Amino acid sequence: MRIPPIVKAIFILIVILAVWIGVGIFIYNQINPPAQSATTTPSQTTTTTTTTTTTTPTPTSNLSLEEQAYIAKITDHSSRVAAAVISLSELLADSQIDNAAWVSQATAQTETLQSLHDEMVQVSTPLSTFEIHYKYTYALSLYESAAEAIDQGIADQDINLIQQAISFMNSGTNLLNNSLVMLNEFIAEHS
């Protein structure tokens, strides 16, 4: 079976996305190394029923705590988006809109993409990362449009809607890559 050029383009973009996510995670972990586990004694743990404030460690970089939290959120979120996009792209490489097993797998991924979009639009962002967030959520909206086109293509048994979904996914991947490049540059500037 010959793989259409558009599907090859999706795979190339997914590989680029995976590399950028890996670079972003690497940079994030360099700036914010994971906390070392330490043995604690019961006297160090306090449980109360009164209102308390949580103390957070001092930032190890020039990033505010809000920025660090946002970076952690987007890093985790983008890895879940990449997993869903990769799975869906593999399914779209051999579209079988009349195969119940394929439809079930594709529908699960479209639901995941829609859920990931809904999750991220609820996230508050520091003003300093607004442009990154805007681009990132716009990419997610393109993935959501792709998911809707796939669902409609399955319902109507219309392969043209599947091709339209692939176009949305390519555009979404370009924007997602751009937003992750911007995030990595932002982190590098504040290291």
Short mmCIF file of N, CA and C in Angstrom, two decimals:
data_model
loop_
_atom_site.label_atom_id
_atom_site.label_comp_id
_atom_site.label_asym_id
_atom_site.label_seq_id
_atom_site.Cartn_x
_atom_site.Cartn_y
_atom_site.Cartn_z
N MET A 1 0.83 -1.17 0.00
CA MET A 1 0.00 0.00 0.00
C MET A 1 0.88 1.25 0.00
N ARG A 2 0.56 2.19 -0.84
CA ARG A 2 1.32 3.44 -0.95
C ARG A 2 0.77 4.44 0.06
N ILE A 3 1.67 5.05 0.82
CA ILE A 3 1.28 6.05 1.82
C ILE A 3 1.21 7.40 1.13
N PRO A 4 0.06 8.10 1.25
CA PRO A 4 -0.08 9.41 0.61
C PRO A 4 0.93 10.42 1.18
N PRO A 5 1.34 11.40 0.38
CA PRO A 5 2.31 12.39 0.83
C PRO A 5 1.83 13.17 2.06
N ILE A 6 0.55 13.43 2.17
CA ILE A 6 0.04 14.19 3.32
C ILE A 6 0.28 13.41 4.62
N VAL A 7 0.15 12.11 4.56
CA VAL A 7 0.37 11.29 5.75
C VAL A 7 1.85 11.29 6.11
N LYS A 8 2.70 11.25 5.09
CA LYS A 8 4.14 11.34 5.34
C LYS A 8 4.47 12.67 6.01
N ALA A 9 3.82 13.73 5.56
CA ALA A 9 4.05 15.05 6.14
C ALA A 9 3.63 15.08 7.61
N ILE A 10 2.53 14.42 7.92
CA ILE A 10 2.07 14.35 9.31
C ILE A 10 3.12 13.65 10.16
N PHE A 11 3.63 12.53 9.67
CA PHE A 11 4.64 11.79 10.43
C PHE A 11 5.89 12.63 10.67
N ILE A 12 6.31 13.37 9.66
CA ILE A 12 7.48 14.23 9.81
C ILE A 12 7.22 15.30 10.86
N LEU A 13 6.04 15.92 10.81
CA LEU A 13 5.70 16.94 11.79
C LEU A 13 5.61 16.36 13.19
N ILE A 14 5.12 15.15 13.30
CA ILE A 14 5.02 14.51 14.62
C ILE A 14 6.41 14.25 15.19
N VAL A 15 7.32 13.82 14.34
CA VAL A 15 8.69 13.59 14.81
C VAL A 15 9.30 14.91 15.29
N ILE A 16 9.07 15.97 14.53
CA ILE A 16 9.57 17.29 14.94
C ILE A 16 8.95 17.68 16.27
N LEU A 17 7.65 17.48 16.41
CA LEU A 17 6.96 17.78 17.66
C LEU A 17 7.54 16.99 18.82
N ALA A 18 7.78 15.72 18.62
CA ALA A 18 8.33 14.88 19.69
C ALA A 18 9.72 15.38 20.09
N VAL A 19 10.52 15.78 19.13
CA VAL A 19 11.85 16.30 19.44
C VAL A 19 11.74 17.58 20.25
N TRP A 20 10.86 18.48 19.84
CA TRP A 20 10.72 19.75 20.58
C TRP A 20 10.21 19.52 21.99
N ILE A 21 9.28 18.60 22.14
CA ILE A 21 8.79 18.29 23.48
C ILE A 21 9.92 17.74 24.33
N GLY A 22 10.71 16.86 23.76
CA GLY A 22 11.85 16.31 24.50
C GLY A 22 12.83 17.39 24.89
N VAL A 23 13.11 18.31 23.98
CA VAL A 23 14.02 19.42 24.28
C VAL A 23 13.42 20.29 25.38
N GLY A 24 12.13 20.56 25.28
CA GLY A 24 11.46 21.39 26.29
C GLY A 24 11.51 20.74 27.66
N ILE A 25 11.26 19.46 27.71
CA ILE A 25 11.31 18.75 28.99
C ILE A 25 12.73 18.76 29.53
N PHE A 26 13.71 18.56 28.66
CA PHE A 26 15.11 18.59 29.09
C PHE A 26 15.46 19.95 29.68
N ILE A 27 15.09 21.02 28.97
CA ILE A 27 15.41 22.36 29.45
C ILE A 27 14.69 22.62 30.77
N TYR A 28 13.43 22.24 30.85
CA TYR A 28 12.68 22.44 32.08
C TYR A 28 13.35 21.71 33.25
N ASN A 29 13.76 20.47 33.02
CA ASN A 29 14.39 19.70 34.09
C ASN A 29 15.77 20.25 34.44
N GLN A 30 16.43 20.92 33.51
CA GLN A 30 17.71 21.55 33.82
C GLN A 30 17.50 22.77 34.71
N ILE A 31 16.43 23.49 34.44
CA ILE A 31 16.13 24.69 35.22
C ILE A 31 15.54 24.32 36.58
N ASN A 32 14.67 23.33 36.59
CA ASN A 32 13.97 22.91 37.81
C ASN A 32 14.24 21.44 38.05
N PRO A 33 15.39 21.10 38.61
CA PRO A 33 15.70 19.69 38.83
C PRO A 33 14.69 19.06 39.78
N PRO A 34 14.38 17.77 39.55
CA PRO A 34 13.43 17.10 40.43
C PRO A 34 13.94 17.11 41.87
N ALA A 35 13.02 17.26 42.80
CA ALA A 35 13.39 17.28 44.21
C ALA A 35 13.93 15.92 44.61
N GLN A 36 14.99 15.93 45.39
CA GLN A 36 15.57 14.68 45.88
C GLN A 36 14.71 14.19 47.03
N SER A 37 14.43 12.91 47.04
CA SER A 37 13.63 12.37 48.13
C SER A 37 14.50 12.31 49.38
N ALA A 38 13.88 12.60 50.47
CA ALA A 38 14.59 12.58 51.74
C ALA A 38 13.75 11.82 52.75
N THR A 39 14.42 11.23 53.69
CA THR A 39 13.71 10.52 54.74
C THR A 39 13.17 11.55 55.71
N THR A 40 11.89 11.42 56.02
CA THR A 40 11.29 12.36 56.95
C THR A 40 10.88 11.62 58.20
N THR A 41 10.83 12.37 59.27
CA THR A 41 10.37 11.79 60.52
C THR A 41 8.97 12.31 60.78
N PRO A 42 8.18 11.61 61.57
CA PRO A 42 6.82 12.06 61.83
C PRO A 42 6.75 13.47 62.39
N SER A 43 7.77 13.92 63.09
CA SER A 43 7.74 15.26 63.67
C SER A 43 7.81 16.34 62.60
N GLN A 44 8.20 15.99 61.36
CA GLN A 44 8.29 16.98 60.30
C GLN A 44 6.96 17.15 59.57
N THR A 45 6.01 16.31 59.80
CA THR A 45 4.72 16.38 59.13
C THR A 45 3.69 16.91 60.12
N THR A 46 2.98 17.95 59.71
CA THR A 46 1.98 18.54 60.58
C THR A 46 0.64 18.50 59.88
N THR A 47 -0.38 18.01 60.57
CA THR A 47 -1.72 17.99 60.02
C THR A 47 -2.58 18.90 60.88
N THR A 48 -3.26 19.83 60.25
CA THR A 48 -4.12 20.74 60.98
C THR A 48 -5.44 20.87 60.25
N THR A 49 -6.41 21.44 60.94
CA THR A 49 -7.69 21.71 60.30
C THR A 49 -7.89 23.20 60.08
N THR A 50 -6.89 23.98 60.40
CA THR A 50 -6.98 25.43 60.20
C THR A 50 -6.44 25.78 58.82
N THR A 51 -6.73 26.97 58.38
CA THR A 51 -6.24 27.43 57.10
C THR A 51 -4.75 27.73 57.22
N THR A 52 -3.98 27.15 56.31
CA THR A 52 -2.54 27.37 56.31
C THR A 52 -2.10 27.75 54.92
N THR A 53 -0.92 28.29 54.84
CA THR A 53 -0.35 28.58 53.53
C THR A 53 0.75 27.57 53.26
N THR A 54 0.86 27.21 52.03
CA THR A 54 1.89 26.27 51.63
C THR A 54 3.14 27.04 51.27
N THR A 55 4.25 26.61 51.81
CA THR A 55 5.51 27.25 51.44
C THR A 55 6.07 26.51 50.24
N THR A 56 6.55 27.28 49.31
CA THR A 56 7.11 26.72 48.10
C THR A 56 8.58 27.09 48.05
N PRO A 57 9.40 26.18 47.55
CA PRO A 57 10.82 26.50 47.49
C PRO A 57 11.07 27.73 46.62
N THR A 58 12.11 28.45 46.94
CA THR A 58 12.50 29.62 46.17
C THR A 58 12.87 29.17 44.76
N PRO A 59 12.42 29.92 43.74
CA PRO A 59 12.75 29.53 42.38
C PRO A 59 14.27 29.44 42.19
N THR A 60 14.68 28.42 41.41
CA THR A 60 16.10 28.24 41.15
C THR A 60 16.53 29.00 39.90
N SER A 61 15.63 29.80 39.36
CA SER A 61 15.93 30.58 38.17
C SER A 61 15.24 31.93 38.31
N ASN A 62 15.23 32.68 37.24
CA ASN A 62 14.56 33.97 37.24
C ASN A 62 13.08 33.84 36.90
N LEU A 63 12.56 32.63 36.91
CA LEU A 63 11.15 32.40 36.64
C LEU A 63 10.36 32.56 37.93
N SER A 64 9.21 33.20 37.83
CA SER A 64 8.35 33.31 39.01
C SER A 64 7.73 31.94 39.29
N LEU A 65 7.17 31.80 40.47
CA LEU A 65 6.52 30.53 40.81
C LEU A 65 5.35 30.26 39.88
N GLU A 66 4.63 31.31 39.50
CA GLU A 66 3.51 31.17 38.58
C GLU A 66 4.01 30.69 37.20
N GLU A 67 5.13 31.25 36.75
CA GLU A 67 5.71 30.83 35.47
C GLU A 67 6.19 29.38 35.55
N GLN A 68 6.82 29.02 36.65
CA GLN A 68 7.27 27.63 36.81
C GLN A 68 6.10 26.67 36.79
N ALA A 69 5.01 27.03 37.46
CA ALA A 69 3.82 26.17 37.48
C ALA A 69 3.24 26.03 36.08
N TYR A 70 3.21 27.14 35.35
CA TYR A 70 2.68 27.11 33.98
C TYR A 70 3.55 26.22 33.09
N ILE A 71 4.86 26.37 33.21
CA ILE A 71 5.78 25.57 32.40
C ILE A 71 5.61 24.08 32.72
N ALA A 72 5.46 23.75 34.00
CA ALA A 72 5.24 22.36 34.38
C ALA A 72 3.93 21.84 33.78
N LYS A 73 2.90 22.66 33.81
CA LYS A 73 1.59 22.27 33.26
C LYS A 73 1.68 22.04 31.76
N ILE A 74 2.27 22.99 31.05
CA ILE A 74 2.31 22.87 29.59
C ILE A 74 3.25 21.73 29.16
N THR A 75 4.28 21.46 29.93
CA THR A 75 5.19 20.36 29.62
C THR A 75 4.45 19.03 29.72
N ASP A 76 3.73 18.85 30.82
CA ASP A 76 2.95 17.62 30.99
C ASP A 76 1.86 17.53 29.93
N HIS A 77 1.16 18.62 29.71
CA HIS A 77 0.05 18.63 28.76
C HIS A 77 0.52 18.34 27.34
N SER A 78 1.62 18.96 26.93
CA SER A 78 2.10 18.77 25.56
C SER A 78 2.54 17.33 25.31
N SER A 79 3.03 16.65 26.34
CA SER A 79 3.41 15.24 26.14
C SER A 79 2.16 14.39 25.93
N ARG A 80 1.06 14.73 26.61
CA ARG A 80 -0.19 13.99 26.40
C ARG A 80 -0.79 14.31 25.04
N VAL A 81 -0.67 15.56 24.61
CA VAL A 81 -1.15 15.94 23.27
C VAL A 81 -0.36 15.18 22.21
N ALA A 82 0.95 15.15 22.37
CA ALA A 82 1.80 14.46 21.39
C ALA A 82 1.43 12.98 21.30
N ALA A 83 1.18 12.35 22.43
CA ALA A 83 0.80 10.93 22.41
C ALA A 83 -0.51 10.72 21.65
N ALA A 84 -1.49 11.59 21.88
CA ALA A 84 -2.78 11.48 21.19
C ALA A 84 -2.63 11.74 19.69
N VAL A 85 -1.83 12.75 19.34
CA VAL A 85 -1.64 13.09 17.92
C VAL A 85 -0.89 11.97 17.21
N ILE A 86 0.10 11.41 17.84
CA ILE A 86 0.85 10.30 17.23
C ILE A 86 -0.08 9.11 17.01
N SER A 87 -0.86 8.76 18.02
CA SER A 87 -1.78 7.62 17.88
C SER A 87 -2.79 7.87 16.77
N LEU A 88 -3.35 9.08 16.75
CA LEU A 88 -4.34 9.39 15.73
C LEU A 88 -3.71 9.43 14.35
N SER A 89 -2.52 9.95 14.22
CA SER A 89 -1.83 9.99 12.92
C SER A 89 -1.56 8.59 12.40
N GLU A 90 -1.18 7.69 13.29
CA GLU A 90 -0.96 6.30 12.87
C GLU A 90 -2.25 5.69 12.35
N LEU A 91 -3.37 6.01 13.00
CA LEU A 91 -4.66 5.51 12.54
C LEU A 91 -5.04 6.12 11.19
N LEU A 92 -4.77 7.41 11.03
CA LEU A 92 -5.13 8.09 9.79
C LEU A 92 -4.26 7.65 8.61
N ALA A 93 -3.11 7.09 8.90
CA ALA A 93 -2.24 6.60 7.83
C ALA A 93 -2.92 5.47 7.07
N ASP A 94 -3.84 4.79 7.72
CA ASP A 94 -4.59 3.70 7.09
C ASP A 94 -6.06 3.84 7.50
N SER A 95 -6.69 4.91 7.04
CA SER A 95 -8.08 5.19 7.41
C SER A 95 -9.01 4.07 6.99
N GLN A 96 -9.80 3.62 7.94
CA GLN A 96 -10.76 2.54 7.69
C GLN A 96 -12.09 2.92 8.34
N ILE A 97 -12.75 3.93 7.80
CA ILE A 97 -13.93 4.48 8.43
C ILE A 97 -15.11 3.51 8.47
N ASP A 98 -14.97 2.38 7.79
CA ASP A 98 -16.03 1.37 7.84
C ASP A 98 -15.65 0.17 8.72
N ASN A 99 -14.51 0.27 9.42
CA ASN A 99 -14.03 -0.81 10.30
C ASN A 99 -14.32 -0.41 11.75
N ALA A 100 -15.12 -1.22 12.46
CA ALA A 100 -15.55 -0.88 13.82
C ALA A 100 -14.37 -0.72 14.78
N ALA A 101 -13.36 -1.56 14.68
CA ALA A 101 -12.21 -1.47 15.57
C ALA A 101 -11.45 -0.17 15.32
N TRP A 102 -11.25 0.16 14.05
CA TRP A 102 -10.56 1.40 13.70
C TRP A 102 -11.36 2.61 14.21
N VAL A 103 -12.67 2.58 13.98
CA VAL A 103 -13.54 3.68 14.41
C VAL A 103 -13.46 3.86 15.92
N SER A 104 -13.45 2.77 16.65
CA SER A 104 -13.38 2.84 18.11
C SER A 104 -12.07 3.48 18.57
N GLN A 105 -10.98 3.07 17.96
CA GLN A 105 -9.66 3.63 18.32
C GLN A 105 -9.58 5.11 17.94
N ALA A 106 -10.04 5.43 16.75
CA ALA A 106 -9.99 6.83 16.29
C ALA A 106 -10.88 7.72 17.16
N THR A 107 -12.05 7.24 17.50
CA THR A 107 -12.97 8.01 18.34
C THR A 107 -12.37 8.25 19.73
N ALA A 108 -11.69 7.25 20.27
CA ALA A 108 -11.05 7.42 21.58
C ALA A 108 -10.01 8.54 21.51
N GLN A 109 -9.25 8.61 20.43
CA GLN A 109 -8.23 9.65 20.29
C GLN A 109 -8.85 11.03 20.04
N THR A 110 -9.95 11.07 19.28
CA THR A 110 -10.60 12.37 19.05
C THR A 110 -11.18 12.89 20.36
N GLU A 111 -11.72 11.99 21.18
CA GLU A 111 -12.24 12.41 22.49
C GLU A 111 -11.10 12.91 23.38
N THR A 112 -9.96 12.26 23.30
CA THR A 112 -8.79 12.70 24.07
C THR A 112 -8.36 14.09 23.65
N LEU A 113 -8.28 14.33 22.34
CA LEU A 113 -7.87 15.66 21.86
C LEU A 113 -8.86 16.73 22.28
N GLN A 114 -10.14 16.42 22.22
CA GLN A 114 -11.14 17.40 22.63
C GLN A 114 -11.03 17.68 24.13
N SER A 115 -10.80 16.65 24.91
CA SER A 115 -10.64 16.80 26.35
C SER A 115 -9.40 17.62 26.68
N LEU A 116 -8.30 17.35 25.98
CA LEU A 116 -7.06 18.10 26.20
C LEU A 116 -7.24 19.58 25.85
N HIS A 117 -7.99 19.85 24.80
CA HIS A 117 -8.27 21.24 24.44
C HIS A 117 -9.05 21.91 25.56
N ASP A 118 -10.12 21.26 26.00
CA ASP A 118 -10.96 21.83 27.06
C ASP A 118 -10.16 22.05 28.35
N GLU A 119 -9.27 21.13 28.65
CA GLU A 119 -8.44 21.25 29.86
C GLU A 119 -7.54 22.48 29.79
N MET A 120 -6.92 22.71 28.66
CA MET A 120 -5.92 23.78 28.58
C MET A 120 -6.55 25.16 28.49
N VAL A 121 -7.74 25.28 27.91
CA VAL A 121 -8.34 26.61 27.83
C VAL A 121 -8.78 27.09 29.21
N GLN A 122 -8.85 26.19 30.19
CA GLN A 122 -9.22 26.57 31.55
C GLN A 122 -8.00 27.02 32.37
N VAL A 123 -6.80 26.81 31.84
CA VAL A 123 -5.58 27.13 32.57
C VAL A 123 -5.31 28.62 32.53
N SER A 124 -5.03 29.19 33.69
CA SER A 124 -4.64 30.60 33.71
C SER A 124 -3.15 30.68 33.38
N THR A 125 -2.80 31.75 32.75
CA THR A 125 -1.41 31.90 32.31
C THR A 125 -0.83 33.20 32.82
N PRO A 126 0.43 33.18 33.19
CA PRO A 126 1.07 34.44 33.55
C PRO A 126 1.12 35.36 32.33
N LEU A 127 1.06 36.63 32.55
CA LEU A 127 1.10 37.60 31.46
C LEU A 127 2.33 37.40 30.59
N SER A 128 3.44 37.04 31.20
CA SER A 128 4.69 36.87 30.46
C SER A 128 4.65 35.71 29.47
N THR A 129 3.73 34.77 29.66
CA THR A 129 3.64 33.62 28.75
C THR A 129 2.35 33.64 27.92
N PHE A 130 1.70 34.79 27.89
CA PHE A 130 0.41 34.88 27.20
C PHE A 130 0.51 34.50 25.72
N GLU A 131 1.53 35.02 25.04
CA GLU A 131 1.67 34.74 23.60
C GLU A 131 1.91 33.25 23.35
N ILE A 132 2.70 32.63 24.21
CA ILE A 132 2.95 31.19 24.10
C ILE A 132 1.64 30.44 24.29
N HIS A 133 0.91 30.82 25.33
CA HIS A 133 -0.36 30.16 25.64
C HIS A 133 -1.37 30.32 24.50
N TYR A 134 -1.43 31.53 23.95
CA TYR A 134 -2.35 31.79 22.84
C TYR A 134 -2.06 30.86 21.66
N LYS A 135 -0.79 30.80 21.29
CA LYS A 135 -0.40 29.95 20.15
C LYS A 135 -0.67 28.48 20.46
N TYR A 136 -0.35 28.08 21.68
CA TYR A 136 -0.54 26.69 22.10
C TYR A 136 -2.02 26.31 22.06
N THR A 137 -2.88 27.17 22.62
CA THR A 137 -4.31 26.84 22.63
C THR A 137 -4.92 26.94 21.23
N TYR A 138 -4.35 27.80 20.39
CA TYR A 138 -4.83 27.85 19.01
C TYR A 138 -4.50 26.54 18.29
N ALA A 139 -3.31 26.00 18.55
CA ALA A 139 -2.95 24.69 17.99
C ALA A 139 -3.93 23.63 18.47
N LEU A 140 -4.26 23.68 19.75
CA LEU A 140 -5.21 22.71 20.30
C LEU A 140 -6.58 22.85 19.67
N SER A 141 -6.98 24.09 19.33
CA SER A 141 -8.28 24.27 18.68
C SER A 141 -8.27 23.68 17.28
N LEU A 142 -7.12 23.71 16.61
CA LEU A 142 -7.02 23.06 15.31
C LEU A 142 -7.11 21.53 15.45
N TYR A 143 -6.49 21.00 16.51
CA TYR A 143 -6.62 19.56 16.77
C TYR A 143 -8.07 19.21 17.10
N GLU A 144 -8.75 20.10 17.82
CA GLU A 144 -10.16 19.86 18.13
C GLU A 144 -10.99 19.88 16.83
N SER A 145 -10.68 20.81 15.92
CA SER A 145 -11.37 20.84 14.62
C SER A 145 -11.11 19.56 13.84
N ALA A 146 -9.88 19.06 13.91
CA ALA A 146 -9.55 17.80 13.25
C ALA A 146 -10.37 16.66 13.85
N ALA A 147 -10.48 16.65 15.17
CA ALA A 147 -11.25 15.61 15.85
C ALA A 147 -12.71 15.65 15.41
N GLU A 148 -13.26 16.85 15.33
CA GLU A 148 -14.65 17.00 14.89
C GLU A 148 -14.82 16.53 13.45
N ALA A 149 -13.87 16.86 12.59
CA ALA A 149 -13.94 16.43 11.19
C ALA A 149 -13.86 14.90 11.08
N ILE A 150 -13.00 14.30 11.90
CA ILE A 150 -12.88 12.84 11.89
C ILE A 150 -14.20 12.21 12.35
N ASP A 151 -14.74 12.72 13.45
CA ASP A 151 -16.00 12.18 13.94
C ASP A 151 -17.11 12.31 12.90
N GLN A 152 -17.16 13.47 12.23
CA GLN A 152 -18.18 13.67 11.20
C GLN A 152 -17.90 12.79 9.98
N GLY A 153 -16.62 12.63 9.64
CA GLY A 153 -16.26 11.76 8.52
C GLY A 153 -16.65 10.32 8.78
N ILE A 154 -16.51 9.89 10.01
CA ILE A 154 -16.92 8.53 10.39
C ILE A 154 -18.43 8.41 10.30
N ALA A 155 -19.14 9.40 10.86
CA ALA A 155 -20.61 9.36 10.86
C ALA A 155 -21.17 9.38 9.44
N ASP A 156 -20.57 10.20 8.57
CA ASP A 156 -21.06 10.33 7.19
C ASP A 156 -20.39 9.37 6.22
N GLN A 157 -19.38 8.61 6.72
CA GLN A 157 -18.59 7.74 5.86
C GLN A 157 -18.00 8.54 4.70
N ASP A 158 -17.42 9.69 5.04
CA ASP A 158 -16.88 10.64 4.07
C ASP A 158 -15.37 10.78 4.26
N ILE A 159 -14.61 10.18 3.36
CA ILE A 159 -13.15 10.19 3.45
C ILE A 159 -12.59 11.61 3.22
N ASN A 160 -13.33 12.47 2.53
CA ASN A 160 -12.88 13.84 2.32
C ASN A 160 -12.78 14.60 3.65
N LEU A 161 -13.67 14.31 4.58
CA LEU A 161 -13.57 14.94 5.90
C LEU A 161 -12.34 14.45 6.66
N ILE A 162 -11.97 13.21 6.42
CA ILE A 162 -10.74 12.68 7.04
C ILE A 162 -9.53 13.43 6.47
N GLN A 163 -9.53 13.70 5.17
CA GLN A 163 -8.44 14.47 4.56
C GLN A 163 -8.40 15.90 5.11
N GLN A 164 -9.58 16.48 5.34
CA GLN A 164 -9.66 17.81 5.92
C GLN A 164 -9.08 17.77 7.35
N ALA A 165 -9.37 16.71 8.07
CA ALA A 165 -8.84 16.56 9.44
C ALA A 165 -7.32 16.50 9.42
N ILE A 166 -6.77 15.80 8.45
CA ILE A 166 -5.31 15.71 8.32
C ILE A 166 -4.71 17.10 8.11
N SER A 167 -5.38 17.92 7.31
CA SER A 167 -4.92 19.28 7.08
C SER A 167 -4.95 20.09 8.38
N PHE A 168 -6.03 19.95 9.15
CA PHE A 168 -6.11 20.62 10.46
C PHE A 168 -4.98 20.16 11.38
N MET A 169 -4.71 18.87 11.36
CA MET A 169 -3.66 18.33 12.23
C MET A 169 -2.29 18.87 11.83
N ASN A 170 -2.03 18.96 10.54
CA ASN A 170 -0.75 19.52 10.09
C ASN A 170 -0.59 20.97 10.55
N SER A 171 -1.65 21.75 10.40
CA SER A 171 -1.60 23.15 10.84
C SER A 171 -1.43 23.22 12.35
N GLY A 172 -2.15 22.37 13.07
CA GLY A 172 -2.03 22.35 14.52
C GLY A 172 -0.63 21.98 14.96
N THR A 173 -0.02 21.02 14.28
CA THR A 173 1.33 20.60 14.64
C THR A 173 2.33 21.73 14.40
N ASN A 174 2.17 22.46 13.31
CA ASN A 174 3.06 23.61 13.05
C ASN A 174 2.94 24.63 14.17
N LEU A 175 1.72 24.97 14.55
CA LEU A 175 1.53 25.95 15.63
C LEU A 175 2.02 25.42 16.97
N LEU A 176 1.78 24.15 17.23
CA LEU A 176 2.24 23.57 18.49
C LEU A 176 3.76 23.61 18.56
N ASN A 177 4.41 23.26 17.47
CA ASN A 177 5.88 23.33 17.43
C ASN A 177 6.35 24.76 17.68
N ASN A 178 5.70 25.74 17.03
CA ASN A 178 6.08 27.14 17.23
C ASN A 178 5.91 27.56 18.68
N SER A 179 4.81 27.14 19.30
CA SER A 179 4.58 27.53 20.70
C SER A 179 5.62 26.89 21.61
N LEU A 180 6.03 25.66 21.32
CA LEU A 180 7.04 25.00 22.14
C LEU A 180 8.42 25.62 21.93
N VAL A 181 8.70 26.07 20.72
CA VAL A 181 9.96 26.80 20.47
C VAL A 181 9.95 28.09 21.29
N MET A 182 8.82 28.78 21.26
CA MET A 182 8.70 30.02 22.04
C MET A 182 8.87 29.73 23.54
N LEU A 183 8.29 28.64 24.01
CA LEU A 183 8.42 28.27 25.42
C LEU A 183 9.88 27.99 25.78
N ASN A 184 10.56 27.24 24.92
CA ASN A 184 11.97 26.94 25.17
C ASN A 184 12.82 28.21 25.17
N GLU A 185 12.52 29.13 24.27
CA GLU A 185 13.24 30.40 24.23
C GLU A 185 12.96 31.21 25.50
N PHE A 186 11.72 31.20 25.94
CA PHE A 186 11.34 31.90 27.16
C PHE A 186 12.10 31.34 28.36
N ILE A 187 12.16 30.01 28.45
CA ILE A 187 12.88 29.37 29.55
C ILE A 187 14.36 29.72 29.49
N ALA A 188 14.94 29.66 28.29
CA ALA A 188 16.37 29.96 28.13
C ALA A 188 16.68 31.41 28.53
N GLU A 189 15.77 32.32 28.18
CA GLU A 189 15.98 33.73 28.52
C GLU A 189 15.93 33.97 30.03
N HIS A 190 15.22 33.12 30.74
CA HIS A 190 15.04 33.31 32.18
C HIS A 190 15.90 32.37 33.01
N SER A 191 16.88 31.74 32.39
CA SER A 191 17.75 30.82 33.14
C SER A 191 18.88 31.58 33.78
#
